[in-house]
Coordinates of N, CA, C and O in Angstrom, one line a residue:
X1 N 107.8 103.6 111.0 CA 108.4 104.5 111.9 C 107.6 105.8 112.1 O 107.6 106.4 113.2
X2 N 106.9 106.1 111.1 CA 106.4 107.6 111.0 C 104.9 106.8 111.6 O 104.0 107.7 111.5
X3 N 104.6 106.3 111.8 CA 103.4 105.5 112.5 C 103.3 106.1 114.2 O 102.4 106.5 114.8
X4 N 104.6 105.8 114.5 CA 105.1 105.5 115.9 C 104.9 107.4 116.2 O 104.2 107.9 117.1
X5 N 105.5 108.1 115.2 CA 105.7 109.4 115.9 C 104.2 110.3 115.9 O 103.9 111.3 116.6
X6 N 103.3 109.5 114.9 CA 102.5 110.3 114.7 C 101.2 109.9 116.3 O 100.2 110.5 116.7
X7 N 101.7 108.5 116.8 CA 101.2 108.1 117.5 C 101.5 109.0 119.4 O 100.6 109.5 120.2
X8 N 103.4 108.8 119.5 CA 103.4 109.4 120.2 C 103.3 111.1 120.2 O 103.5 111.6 121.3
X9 N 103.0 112.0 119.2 CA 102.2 113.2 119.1 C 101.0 113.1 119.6 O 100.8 113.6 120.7
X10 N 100.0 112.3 119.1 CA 98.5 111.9 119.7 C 98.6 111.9 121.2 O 97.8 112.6 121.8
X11 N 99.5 111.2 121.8 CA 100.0 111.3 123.3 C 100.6 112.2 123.8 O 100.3 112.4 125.0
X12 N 101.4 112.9 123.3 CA 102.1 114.2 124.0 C 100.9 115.3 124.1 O 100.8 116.1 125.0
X13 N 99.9 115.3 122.7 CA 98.6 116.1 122.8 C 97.9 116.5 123.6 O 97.4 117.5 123.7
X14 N 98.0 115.3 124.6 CA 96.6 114.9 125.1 C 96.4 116.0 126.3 O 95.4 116.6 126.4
X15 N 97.4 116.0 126.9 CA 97.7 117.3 128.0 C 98.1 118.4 127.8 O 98.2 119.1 128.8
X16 N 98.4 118.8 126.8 CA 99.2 120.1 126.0 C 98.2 120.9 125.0 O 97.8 120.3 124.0
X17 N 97.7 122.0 125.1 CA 97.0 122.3 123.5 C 98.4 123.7 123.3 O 98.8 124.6 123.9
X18 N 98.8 123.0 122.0 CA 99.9 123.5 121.3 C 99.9 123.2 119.7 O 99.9 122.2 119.0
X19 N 99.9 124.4 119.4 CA 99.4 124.6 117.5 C 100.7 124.0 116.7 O 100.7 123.6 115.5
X20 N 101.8 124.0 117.5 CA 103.0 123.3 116.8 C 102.6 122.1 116.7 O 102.6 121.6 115.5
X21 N 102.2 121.1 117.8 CA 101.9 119.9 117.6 C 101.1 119.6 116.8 O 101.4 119.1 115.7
X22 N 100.0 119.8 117.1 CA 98.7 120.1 116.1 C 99.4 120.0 114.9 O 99.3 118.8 114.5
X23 N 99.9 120.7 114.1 CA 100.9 121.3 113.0 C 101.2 120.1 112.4 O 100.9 119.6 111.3
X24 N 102.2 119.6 113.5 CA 103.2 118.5 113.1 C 102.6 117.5 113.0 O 102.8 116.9 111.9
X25 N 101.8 116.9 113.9 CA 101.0 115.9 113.6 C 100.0 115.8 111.9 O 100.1 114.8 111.3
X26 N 99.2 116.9 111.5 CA 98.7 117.1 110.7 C 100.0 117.0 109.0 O 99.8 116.6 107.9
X27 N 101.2 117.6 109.6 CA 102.1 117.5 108.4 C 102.4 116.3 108.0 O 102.3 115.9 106.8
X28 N 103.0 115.3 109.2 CA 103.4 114.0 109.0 C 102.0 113.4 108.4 O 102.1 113.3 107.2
X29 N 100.9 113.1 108.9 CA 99.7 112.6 108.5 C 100.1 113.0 106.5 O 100.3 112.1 105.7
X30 N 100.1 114.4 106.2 CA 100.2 114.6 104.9 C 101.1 114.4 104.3 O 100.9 114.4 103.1
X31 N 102.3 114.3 104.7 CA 103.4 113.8 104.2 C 103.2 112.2 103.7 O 103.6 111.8 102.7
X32 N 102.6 111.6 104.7 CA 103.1 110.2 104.5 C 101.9 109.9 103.6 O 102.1 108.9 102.9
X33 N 100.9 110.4 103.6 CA 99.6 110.1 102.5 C 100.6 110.7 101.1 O 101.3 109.9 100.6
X34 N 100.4 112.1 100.8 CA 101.4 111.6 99.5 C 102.5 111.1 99.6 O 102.6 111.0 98.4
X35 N 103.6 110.7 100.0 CA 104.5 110.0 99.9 C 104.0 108.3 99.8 O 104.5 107.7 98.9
X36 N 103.5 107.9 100.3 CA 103.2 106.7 100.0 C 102.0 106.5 99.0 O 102.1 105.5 98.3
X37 N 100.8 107.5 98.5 CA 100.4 107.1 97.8 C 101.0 107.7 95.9 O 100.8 107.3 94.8
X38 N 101.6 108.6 96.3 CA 102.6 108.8 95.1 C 103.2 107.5 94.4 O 103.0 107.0 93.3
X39 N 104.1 107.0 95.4 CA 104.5 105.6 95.1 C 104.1 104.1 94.7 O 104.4 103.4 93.9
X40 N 102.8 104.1 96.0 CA 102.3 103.0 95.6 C 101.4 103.2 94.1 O 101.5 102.3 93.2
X41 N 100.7 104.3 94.2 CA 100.1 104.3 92.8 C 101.0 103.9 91.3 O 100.7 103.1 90.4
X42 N 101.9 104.5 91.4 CA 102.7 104.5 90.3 C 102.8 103.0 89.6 O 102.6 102.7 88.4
X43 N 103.5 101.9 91.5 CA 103.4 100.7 91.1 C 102.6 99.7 91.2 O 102.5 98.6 90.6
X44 N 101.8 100.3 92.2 CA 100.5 99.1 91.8 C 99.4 99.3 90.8 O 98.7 98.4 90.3
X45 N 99.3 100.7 90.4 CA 98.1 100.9 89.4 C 98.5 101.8 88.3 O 97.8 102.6 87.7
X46 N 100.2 101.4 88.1 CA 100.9 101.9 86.8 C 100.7 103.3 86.5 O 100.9 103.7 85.4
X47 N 100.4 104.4 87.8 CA 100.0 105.9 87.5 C 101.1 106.7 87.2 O 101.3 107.8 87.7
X48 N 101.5 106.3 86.8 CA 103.3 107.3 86.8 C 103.4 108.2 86.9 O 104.2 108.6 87.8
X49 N 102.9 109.2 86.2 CA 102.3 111.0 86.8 C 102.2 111.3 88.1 O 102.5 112.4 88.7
X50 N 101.5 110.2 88.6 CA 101.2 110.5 90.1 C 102.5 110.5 91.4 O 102.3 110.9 92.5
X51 N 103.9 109.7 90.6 CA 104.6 109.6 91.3 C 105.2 111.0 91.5 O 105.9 111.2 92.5
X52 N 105.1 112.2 90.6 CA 105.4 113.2 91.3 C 105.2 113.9 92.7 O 105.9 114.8 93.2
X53 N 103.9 113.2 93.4 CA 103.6 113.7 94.6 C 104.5 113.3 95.6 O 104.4 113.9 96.7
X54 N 105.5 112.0 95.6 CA 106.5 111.4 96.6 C 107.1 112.7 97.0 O 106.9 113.3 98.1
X55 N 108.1 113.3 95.9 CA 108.9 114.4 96.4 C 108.2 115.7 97.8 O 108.7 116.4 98.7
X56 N 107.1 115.6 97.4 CA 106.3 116.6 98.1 C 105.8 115.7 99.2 O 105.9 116.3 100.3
X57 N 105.4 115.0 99.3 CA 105.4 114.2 100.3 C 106.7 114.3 101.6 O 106.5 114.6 102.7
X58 N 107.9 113.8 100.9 CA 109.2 113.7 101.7 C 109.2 114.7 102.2 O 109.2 114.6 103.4
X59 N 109.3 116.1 101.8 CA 109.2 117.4 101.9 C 108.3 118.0 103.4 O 108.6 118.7 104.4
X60 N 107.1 117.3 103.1 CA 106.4 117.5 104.4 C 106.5 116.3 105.4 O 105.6 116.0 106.1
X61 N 107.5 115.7 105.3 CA 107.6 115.1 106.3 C 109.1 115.5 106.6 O 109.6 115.0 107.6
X62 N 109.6 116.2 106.1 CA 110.9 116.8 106.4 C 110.2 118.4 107.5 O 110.7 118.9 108.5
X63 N 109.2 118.7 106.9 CA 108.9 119.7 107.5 C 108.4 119.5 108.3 O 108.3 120.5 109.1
X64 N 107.6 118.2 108.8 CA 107.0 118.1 110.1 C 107.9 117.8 111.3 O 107.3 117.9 112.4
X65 N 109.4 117.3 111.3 CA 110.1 117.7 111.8 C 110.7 118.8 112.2 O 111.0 119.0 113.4
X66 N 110.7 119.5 111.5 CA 110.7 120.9 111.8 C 110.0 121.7 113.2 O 110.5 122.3 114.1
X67 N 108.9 121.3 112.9 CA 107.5 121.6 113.5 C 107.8 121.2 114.8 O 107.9 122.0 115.8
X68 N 108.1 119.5 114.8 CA 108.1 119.3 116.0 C 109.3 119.6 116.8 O 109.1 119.6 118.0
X69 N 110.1 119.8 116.4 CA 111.5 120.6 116.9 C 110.8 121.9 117.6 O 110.9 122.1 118.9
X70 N 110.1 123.0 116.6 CA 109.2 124.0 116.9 C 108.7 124.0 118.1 O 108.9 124.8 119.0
X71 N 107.9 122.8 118.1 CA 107.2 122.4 119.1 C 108.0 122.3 120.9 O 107.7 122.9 122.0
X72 N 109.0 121.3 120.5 CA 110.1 120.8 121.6 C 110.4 122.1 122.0 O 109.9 122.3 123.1
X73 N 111.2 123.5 121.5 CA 111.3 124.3 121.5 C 110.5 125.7 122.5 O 111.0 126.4 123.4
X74 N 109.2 125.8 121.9 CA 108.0 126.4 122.4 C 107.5 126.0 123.8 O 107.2 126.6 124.8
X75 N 107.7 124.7 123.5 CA 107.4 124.2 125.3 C 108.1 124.0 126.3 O 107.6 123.8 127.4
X76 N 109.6 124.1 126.2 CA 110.4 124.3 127.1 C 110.6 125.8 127.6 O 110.7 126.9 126.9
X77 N 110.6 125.5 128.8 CA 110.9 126.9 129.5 C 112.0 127.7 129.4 O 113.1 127.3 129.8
X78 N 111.8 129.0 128.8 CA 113.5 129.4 128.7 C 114.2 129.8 129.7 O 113.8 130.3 130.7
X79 N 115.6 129.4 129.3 CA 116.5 129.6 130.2 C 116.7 130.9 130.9 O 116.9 131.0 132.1
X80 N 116.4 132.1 129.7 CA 116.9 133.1 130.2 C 116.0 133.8 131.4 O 116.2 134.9 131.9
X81 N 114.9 132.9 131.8 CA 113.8 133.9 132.9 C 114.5 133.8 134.0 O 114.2 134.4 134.9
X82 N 115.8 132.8 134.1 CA 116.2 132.5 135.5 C 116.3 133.9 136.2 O 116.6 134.0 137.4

């Protein structure tokens, strides 16, 4: 899933230069590197220490939502200039 979003960011990019996206895109990318390699390590190459990075992983992918909310936000035109 987090494949898909970081894909359509790459596409919403492409015509926008916007430091939130940028952001967001770069968080998810880090989120999901330690989150998945936290875990997989643990179980495929028995590192168990290393699974402390999952938490922090989830974390920036919690915050890359954020971001992109940020983002959605920043680029809509505000209401109040009517």
């Amino acid at each position: 899933f987090y494949a898909l979003v970081i894909c359509v960011l790459g596409l919403a990019g492409i015509g926008i230069s916007s430091r939130w996206l940028t952001l967001a895109g770069w968080t998810f990318v880090a989120g999901i590197l330690c989150f998945c390699f936290g875990i997989d390590a643990a179980i495929l190459l028995g590192w168990y220490g290393v699974i402390k990075i999952a938490p922090v992983g989830g974390m920036l992918l919690m915050a890359g939502w954020v971001l992109l909310a940020g983002a959605a936000f920043a680029l809509t035109p505000s209401l109040s200039r009517n």
